[in-house]
PDB file of C-alpha atoms in Angstrom:
ATOM      1  CA  MET O 229     -11.604 103.981 112.384  1.00 84.00           C
ATOM      2  CA  ILE O 230     -11.086 102.635 108.878  1.00 92.00           C
ATOM      3  CA  ARG O 231     -11.686  98.909 108.710  1.00 95.00           C
ATOM      4  CA  TRP O 232      -9.413  96.421 107.005  1.00 96.00           C
ATOM      5  CA  GLU O 233     -10.549  95.272 103.560  1.00 97.00           C
ATOM      6  CA  GLU O 234      -9.490  91.850 102.316  1.00 98.00           C
ATOM      7  CA  ILE O 235      -8.177  92.102  98.759  1.00 98.00           C
ATOM      8  CA  ASP O 236      -7.101  88.539  98.115  1.00 98.00           C
ATOM      9  CA  ARG O 237      -5.829  85.351  99.707  1.00 97.00           C
ATOM     10  CA  ALA O 238      -3.654  82.529  98.371  1.00 96.00           C
ATOM     11  CA  ASP O 239      -2.501  79.088  99.425  1.00 95.00           C
ATOM     12  CA  VAL O 240       1.073  78.592 100.573  1.00 90.00           C
ATOM     13  CA  PRO O 241       2.576  75.853  98.365  1.00 87.00           C
ATOM     14  CA  GLY O 242       2.790  72.528 100.120  1.00 80.00           C
ATOM     15  CA  GLY O 243      -0.589  72.895 101.776  1.00 76.00           C
ATOM     16  CA  GLU O 244       0.767  74.878 104.720  1.00 75.00           C
ATOM     17  CA  GLY O 245      -1.961  77.477 105.126  1.00 88.00           C
ATOM     18  CA  GLU O 246      -2.819  80.734 103.401  1.00 94.00           C
ATOM     19  CA  VAL O 247      -1.489  84.252 103.070  1.00 96.00           C
ATOM     20  CA  ILE O 248      -3.909  87.158 102.964  1.00 98.00           C
ATOM     21  CA  LEU O 249      -3.540  90.613 101.408  1.00 98.00           C
ATOM     22  CA  ARG O 250      -5.475  93.364 103.195  1.00 98.00           C
ATOM     23  CA  LYS O 251      -5.789  97.136 102.817  1.00 98.00           C
ATOM     24  CA  ARG O 252      -6.833  99.901 105.214  1.00 97.00           C
ATOM     25  CA  GLY O 253      -6.763 103.346 103.619  1.00 96.00           C
ATOM     26  CA  THR O 254      -3.254 103.610 102.130  1.00 97.00           C
ATOM     27  CA  GLU O 255      -1.847 100.863 104.404  1.00 97.00           C
ATOM     28  CA  PHE O 256      -1.321  97.299 103.198  1.00 98.00           C
ATOM     29  CA  SER O 257      -0.746  94.113 105.156  1.00 98.00           C
ATOM     30  CA  ILE O 258       0.206  90.547 104.259  1.00 97.00           C
ATOM     31  CA  ARG O 259      -0.620  88.037 106.963  1.00 95.00           C
ATOM     32  CA  THR O 260      -1.633  84.514 107.811  1.00 92.00           C
ATOM     33  CA  ASP O 261      -4.885  83.861 109.634  1.00 89.00           C
ATOM     34  CA  THR O 262      -3.141  84.524 112.953  1.00 89.00           C
ATOM     35  CA  THR O 263       0.008  86.573 112.300  1.00 88.00           C
ATOM     36  CA  GLU O 264       0.937  89.684 110.320  1.00 91.00           C
ATOM     37  CA  LEU O 265       3.993  88.929 108.177  1.00 90.00           C
ATOM     38  CA  MET O 266       4.587  92.403 106.773  1.00 92.00           C
ATOM     39  CA  ASN O 267       3.049  95.861 106.788  1.00 95.00           C
ATOM     40  CA  SER O 268       3.646  98.764 104.422  1.00 97.00           C
ATOM     41  CA  ARG O 269       4.223 101.124 107.374  1.00 94.00           C
ATOM     42  CA  LEU O 270       6.978  98.941 108.855  1.00 93.00           C
ATOM     43  CA  HIS O 271       9.771  98.286 106.403  1.00 95.00           C
ATOM     44  CA  GLY O 272      12.841  99.907 107.935  1.00 95.00           C
ATOM     45  CA  SER O 273      14.478  96.571 108.717  1.00 95.00           C
ATOM     46  CA  GLU O 274      13.764  95.235 105.208  1.00 95.00           C
ATOM     47  CA  ASP O 275      15.488  98.316 103.766  1.00 96.00           C
ATOM     48  CA  ALA O 276      18.386  97.799 106.164  1.00 97.00           C
ATOM     49  CA  LEU O 277      18.799  94.182 105.060  1.00 97.00           C
ATOM     50  CA  ALA O 278      19.727  95.337 101.562  1.00 98.00           C
ATOM     51  CA  GLU O 279      21.620  98.484 102.539  1.00 97.00           C
ATOM     52  CA  LEU O 280      23.874  96.730 105.056  1.00 97.00           C
ATOM     53  CA  THR O 281      24.580  93.940 102.590  1.00 97.00           C
ATOM     54  CA  CYS O 282      25.288  96.105  99.544  1.00 96.00           C
ATOM     55  CA  ASN O 283      27.572  98.381 101.553  1.00 94.00           C
ATOM     56  CA  ARG O 284      29.723  95.354 102.344  1.00 93.00           C
ATOM     57  CA  ILE O 285      30.140  94.380  98.693  1.00 91.00           C
ATOM     58  CA  ALA O 286      30.359  97.928  97.360  1.00 67.00           C
ATOM     59  CA  ARG O 287      33.947  97.553  96.125  1.00 73.00           C
ATOM     60  CA  LYS O 288      32.921  94.928  93.595  1.00 74.00           C
ATOM     61  CA  LYS O 289      31.481  95.521  90.147  1.00 83.00           C
ATOM     62  CA  GLN O 290      28.756  93.607  88.324  1.00 90.00           C
ATOM     63  CA  HIS O 291      27.115  92.335  91.468  1.00 94.00           C
ATOM     64  CA  ARG O 292      24.982  89.244  91.211  1.00 97.00           C
ATOM     65  CA  ILE O 293      22.441  89.397  94.012  1.00 98.00           C
ATOM     66  CA  LEU O 294      19.862  86.791  94.988  1.00 98.00           C
ATOM     67  CA  ILE O 295      16.873  87.827  97.099  1.00 98.00           C
ATOM     68  CA  GLY O 296      14.728  85.124  98.660  1.00 96.00           C
ATOM     69  CA  GLY O 297      11.270  86.541  99.338  1.00 95.00           C
ATOM     70  CA  LEU O 298       9.690  89.443  97.455  1.00 97.00           C
ATOM     71  CA  GLY O 299       7.330  90.630 100.185  1.00 96.00           C
ATOM     72  CA  MET O 300       6.157  94.138  99.340  1.00 98.00           C
ATOM     73  CA  GLY O 301       9.269  94.904  97.310  1.00 98.00           C
ATOM     74  CA  TYR O 302      11.097  97.055  99.869  1.00 97.00           C
ATOM     75  CA  THR O 303      14.213  94.878 100.127  1.00 98.00           C
ATOM     76  CA  LEU O 304      14.417  94.656  96.341  1.00 98.00           C
ATOM     77  CA  ALA O 305      14.042  98.432  95.984  1.00 98.00           C
ATOM     78  CA  ALA O 306      16.804  99.070  98.512  1.00 98.00           C
ATOM     79  CA  ALA O 307      19.099  96.537  96.816  1.00 97.00           C
ATOM     80  CA  LEU O 308      18.637  98.392  93.539  1.00 97.00           C
ATOM     81  CA  GLN O 309      19.257 101.736  95.222  1.00 97.00           C
ATOM     82  CA  TYR O 310      22.547 100.626  96.768  1.00 95.00           C
ATOM     83  CA  SER O 311      23.820  98.649  93.757  1.00 94.00           C
ATOM     84  CA  GLU O 312      25.607  99.729  90.620  1.00 92.00           C
ATOM     85  CA  ALA O 313      23.934 100.095  87.241  1.00 94.00           C
ATOM     86  CA  ASP O 314      25.557  96.865  86.009  1.00 95.00           C
ATOM     87  CA  SER O 315      24.194  94.748  88.871  1.00 96.00           C
ATOM     88  CA  LEU O 316      21.807  91.877  88.271  1.00 97.00           C
ATOM     89  CA  VAL O 317      19.228  91.070  90.922  1.00 98.00           C
ATOM     90  CA  THR O 318      17.253  87.824  90.949  1.00 98.00           C
ATOM     91  CA  VAL O 319      14.182  87.665  93.183  1.00 98.00           C
ATOM     92  CA  VAL O 320      12.837  84.242  94.101  1.00 98.00           C
ATOM     93  CA  GLU O 321       9.280  84.142  95.442  1.00 96.00           C
ATOM     94  CA  LEU O 322       7.554  80.864  96.221  1.00 93.00           C
ATOM     95  CA  ILE O 323       3.971  82.170  96.199  1.00 95.00           C
ATOM     96  CA  PRO O 324       2.912  83.347  92.722  1.00 96.00           C
ATOM     97  CA  ALA O 325       0.146  85.494  94.200  1.00 97.00           C
ATOM     98  CA  VAL O 326       2.726  87.648  96.019  1.00 98.00           C
ATOM     99  CA  VAL O 327       4.348  88.503  92.683  1.00 98.00           C
ATOM    100  CA  ARG O 328       0.940  89.287  91.223  1.00 98.00           C
ATOM    101  CA  TRP O 329       0.014  91.424  94.242  1.00 98.00           C
ATOM    102  CA  ASN O 330       3.177  93.475  93.727  1.00 98.00           C
ATOM    103  CA  ARG O 331       2.297  94.079  90.097  1.00 98.00           C
ATOM    104  CA  GLU O 332      -1.380  94.840  90.708  1.00 98.00           C
ATOM    105  CA  HIS O 333      -1.607  96.423  94.180  1.00 98.00           C
ATOM    106  CA  LEU O 334       1.736  97.005  95.931  1.00 98.00           C
ATOM    107  CA  GLY O 335       4.267  98.159  93.352  1.00 98.00           C
ATOM    108  CA  HIS O 336       3.833 101.870  94.022  1.00 98.00           C
ATOM    109  CA  LEU O 337       4.818 101.437  97.675  1.00 97.00           C
ATOM    110  CA  ALA O 338       8.502 100.794  96.889  1.00 98.00           C
ATOM    111  CA  GLY O 339       8.715 102.617  93.564  1.00 98.00           C
ATOM    112  CA  ASN O 340       7.798  99.696  91.279  1.00 98.00           C
ATOM    113  CA  PRO O 341      11.115  97.840  91.603  1.00 98.00           C
ATOM    114  CA  LEU O 342       9.934  94.914  89.464  1.00 98.00           C
ATOM    115  CA  ASP O 343       9.976  97.273  86.472  1.00 98.00           C
ATOM    116  CA  ASP O 344      13.743  97.813  86.784  1.00 98.00           C
ATOM    117  CA  GLY O 345      15.659  96.227  83.911  1.00 97.00           C
ATOM    118  CA  ARG O 346      18.212  94.736  86.311  1.00 98.00           C
ATOM    119  CA  VAL O 347      15.578  92.520  87.940  1.00 98.00           C
ATOM    120  CA  SER O 348      14.477  89.007  87.082  1.00 98.00           C
ATOM    121  CA  VAL O 349      11.805  87.084  89.002  1.00 98.00           C
ATOM    122  CA  LEU O 350      11.601  83.347  89.607  1.00 98.00           C
ATOM    123  CA  GLU O 351       8.457  81.828  91.115  1.00 97.00           C
ATOM    124  CA  GLU O 352      10.277  78.958  92.790  1.00 95.00           C
ATOM    125  CA  ASP O 353      11.669  77.751  96.104  1.00 92.00           C
ATOM    126  CA  VAL O 354      14.792  79.756  96.926  1.00 94.00           C
ATOM    127  CA  ALA O 355      16.338  76.704  98.602  1.00 93.00           C
ATOM    128  CA  ALA O 356      16.303  74.908  95.254  1.00 94.00           C
ATOM    129  CA  ILE O 357      17.919  77.872  93.492  1.00 96.00           C
ATOM    130  CA  ILE O 358      20.673  78.079  96.105  1.00 96.00           C
ATOM    131  CA  SER O 359      21.304  74.347  95.883  1.00 95.00           C
ATOM    132  CA  SER O 360      21.663  74.470  92.091  1.00 95.00           C
ATOM    133  CA  LYS O 361      24.456  77.080  92.017  1.00 89.00           C
ATOM    134  CA  LYS O 362      28.097  77.200  93.081  1.00 94.00           C
ATOM    135  CA  SER O 363      30.255  80.335  93.375  1.00 93.00           C
ATOM    136  CA  THR O 364      27.524  82.368  91.661  1.00 96.00           C
ATOM    137  CA  TRP O 365      26.274  85.098  93.974  1.00 97.00           C
ATOM    138  CA  ASP O 366      27.978  88.100  95.562  1.00 97.00           C
ATOM    139  CA  ALA O 367      25.094  88.322  98.012  1.00 98.00           C
ATOM    140  CA  ILE O 368      22.195  86.144  99.065  1.00 98.00           C
ATOM    141  CA  LEU O 369      19.497  88.005 101.006  1.00 98.00           C
ATOM    142  CA  LEU O 370      16.886  85.889 102.731  1.00 96.00           C
ATOM    143  CA  ASP O 371      13.653  87.422 103.975  1.00 89.00           C
ATOM    144  CA  VAL O 372      11.805  84.137 104.015  1.00 84.00           C
ATOM    145  CA  ASP O 373       9.115  83.500 106.588  1.00 71.00           C
ATOM    146  CA  ASN O 374       9.851  85.162 109.959  1.00 71.00           C
ATOM    147  CA  GLY O 375      13.483  84.075 110.089  1.00 77.00           C
ATOM    148  CA  PRO O 376      15.219  80.828 111.083  1.00 83.00           C
ATOM    149  CA  ASP O 377      12.198  79.752 113.120  1.00 68.00           C
ATOM    150  CA  GLY O 378       9.855  78.966 110.211  1.00 54.00           C
ATOM    151  CA  LEU O 379       6.356  80.320 110.757  1.00 44.00           C
ATOM    152  CA  THR O 380       4.380  79.763 107.556  1.00 47.00           C
ATOM    153  CA  ARG O 381       6.307  76.819 106.072  1.00 50.00           C
ATOM    154  CA  GLN O 382       8.011  74.048 107.970  1.00 56.00           C
ATOM    155  CA  ALA O 383       9.951  73.364 104.764  1.00 60.00           C
ATOM    156  CA  ASN O 384      11.791  76.658 105.309  1.00 64.00           C
ATOM    157  CA  ASP O 385      13.727  74.913 108.054  1.00 69.00           C
ATOM    158  CA  ARG O 386      15.896  73.299 105.365  1.00 81.00           C
ATOM    159  CA  ILE O 387      17.116  76.748 104.329  1.00 89.00           C
ATOM    160  CA  TYR O 388      18.336  77.568 107.816  1.00 90.00           C
ATOM    161  CA  GLY O 389      19.620  74.157 108.913  1.00 89.00           C
ATOM    162  CA  MET O 390      23.244  73.074 108.619  1.00 91.00           C
ATOM    163  CA  GLY O 391      22.727  71.536 105.189  1.00 92.00           C
ATOM    164  CA  GLY O 392      21.025  74.641 103.815  1.00 92.00           C
ATOM    165  CA  LEU O 393      23.674  76.976 105.187  1.00 95.00           C
ATOM    166  CA  GLN O 394      26.461  74.851 103.732  1.00 96.00           C
ATOM    167  CA  LYS O 395      24.777  75.040 100.323  1.00 96.00           C
ATOM    168  CA  ALA O 396      24.510  78.820 100.677  1.00 96.00           C
ATOM    169  CA  PHE O 397      28.223  78.972 101.506  1.00 97.00           C
ATOM    170  CA  ARG O 398      29.040  77.059  98.326  1.00 97.00           C
ATOM    171  CA  ALA O 399      26.679  79.207  96.244  1.00 98.00           C
ATOM    172  CA  LEU O 400      28.494  82.415  97.210  1.00 97.00           C
ATOM    173  CA  ARG O 401      31.540  83.792  95.470  1.00 95.00           C
ATOM    174  CA  PRO O 402      34.615  84.406  97.668  1.00 94.00           C
ATOM    175  CA  GLY O 403      33.916  87.504  99.728  1.00 94.00           C
ATOM    176  CA  GLY O 404      30.176  87.075  99.281  1.00 96.00           C
ATOM    177  CA  ILE O 405      27.601  87.800 101.969  1.00 97.00           C
ATOM    178  CA  LEU O 406      24.685  85.713 103.211  1.00 98.00           C
ATOM    179  CA  SER O 407      22.219  88.107 104.867  1.00 98.00           C
ATOM    180  CA  ILE O 408      19.196  86.920 106.800  1.00 96.00           C
ATOM    181  CA  TRP O 409      16.277  88.893 108.221  1.00 94.00           C
ATOM    182  CA  SER O 410      14.545  87.688 111.358  1.00 92.00           C
ATOM    183  CA  SER O 411      11.834  88.961 113.653  1.00 87.00           C
ATOM    184  CA  GLY O 412      14.069  88.128 116.622  1.00 89.00           C
ATOM    185  CA  ALA O 413      17.522  87.072 117.790  1.00 91.00           C
ATOM    186  CA  ASP O 414      18.680  83.449 117.886  1.00 91.00           C
ATOM    187  CA  GLU O 415      22.067  82.600 119.426  1.00 93.00           C
ATOM    188  CA  HIS O 416      21.819  78.986 118.291  1.00 91.00           C
ATOM    189  CA  PHE O 417      21.491  80.139 114.692  1.00 93.00           C
ATOM    190  CA  THR O 418      24.516  82.421 115.042  1.00 95.00           C
ATOM    191  CA  ARG O 419      26.576  79.455 116.196  1.00 95.00           C
ATOM    192  CA  ARG O 420      25.264  77.408 113.290  1.00 93.00           C
ATOM    193  CA  LEU O 421      26.458  80.043 110.824  1.00 96.00           C
ATOM    194  CA  ASN O 422      29.894  80.075 112.406  1.00 96.00           C
ATOM    195  CA  GLN O 423      30.046  76.286 112.272  1.00 96.00           C
ATOM    196  CA  CYS O 424      29.487  76.565 108.503  1.00 96.00           C
ATOM    197  CA  GLN O 425      32.671  78.682 108.163  1.00 96.00           C
ATOM    198  CA  PHE O 426      30.917  82.037 107.899  1.00 98.00           C
ATOM    199  CA  GLN O 427      32.322  85.077 109.656  1.00 97.00           C
ATOM    200  CA  THR O 428      29.157  86.380 111.210  1.00 97.00           C
ATOM    201  CA  GLU O 429      27.987  89.803 112.347  1.00 97.00           C
ATOM    202  CA  THR O 430      24.607  90.323 113.999  1.00 97.00           C
ATOM    203  CA  VAL O 431      22.863  93.695 113.736  1.00 97.00           C
ATOM    204  CA  ALA O 432      19.703  94.804 115.553  1.00 96.00           C
ATOM    205  CA  VAL O 433      17.529  97.196 113.556  1.00 95.00           C
ATOM    206  CA  ARG O 434      14.181  98.855 114.141  1.00 92.00           C
ATOM    207  CA  ALA O 435      11.036  98.086 112.185  1.00 88.00           C
ATOM    208  CA  ARG O 436      10.541 101.752 111.258  1.00 81.00           C
ATOM    209  CA  LYS O 437      13.004 103.888 109.303  1.00 73.00           C
ATOM    210  CA  SER O 438      12.541 106.533 112.009  1.00 69.00           C
ATOM    211  CA  GLY O 439      14.344 104.235 114.439  1.00 71.00           C
ATOM    212  CA  LYS O 440      11.158 103.289 116.264  1.00 77.00           C
ATOM    213  CA  GLY O 441       9.191 100.075 116.435  1.00 80.00           C
ATOM    214  CA  SER O 442      10.119  96.499 117.231  1.00 87.00           C
ATOM    215  CA  ARG O 443      13.722  95.311 117.110  1.00 92.00           C
ATOM    216  CA  HIS O 444      14.500  92.901 114.305  1.00 94.00           C
ATOM    217  CA  THR O 445      17.712  90.969 113.698  1.00 96.00           C
ATOM    218  CA  ILE O 446      19.902  90.820 110.597  1.00 97.00           C
ATOM    219  CA  TRP O 447      22.720  88.322 110.253  1.00 97.00           C
ATOM    220  CA  LEU O 448      25.558  89.298 107.883  1.00 98.00           C
ATOM    221  CA  ALA O 449      27.574  86.154 107.249  1.00 98.00           C
ATOM    222  CA  ALA O 450      30.661  86.565 105.064  1.00 97.00           C
ATOM    223  CA  LYS O 451      32.403  83.877 103.028  1.00 97.00           C
ATOM    224  CA  CYS O 452      36.023  84.857 103.456  1.00 90.00           C
TER     225      CYS O 452
END
């Protein structure tokens, strides 16, 4: 069996642990010391996050899309695939090393989406970007941490709390979609979205594009 090779590790801003990039053959993994956050073999639900969202805003032109969390670039690549040529996609990634890993080690996995001229990258906290804008985005896609139950950063809770969701609602244009990836379902979070005036749909998707693997949850919350 091929052993895992550690390529790099980086601190999570705020002093909340580390993330580690590992490789085994052609397979890549980003993890904490105790939990795998993403794997290059398991990105079906990340693709679905973008596809489901873009299909719901397909009638609009000149999309402005915000993606919170770069990961291995799969959600970004799918957003580009399902968007028009005049779309603009902003990716916000808190950990600078993750952006560097995509440029140096991971870009080929998703077709080098950071090289697309429609893409801009901000190495910041997505919560701050959302808070600073009103009626700006046609879609906000959040693949931050493991979902509403923050795993790597307790500060992520402010994205998914009532205050954070209300700011996301204000940041969206009318008809915009807030889409959130999670490793599991959360009925309390669904109710929270509805309390913030979103019309919410919950979709269960598989980790693998083949339809196999763990079930993940995607919330599609529309500002009507």
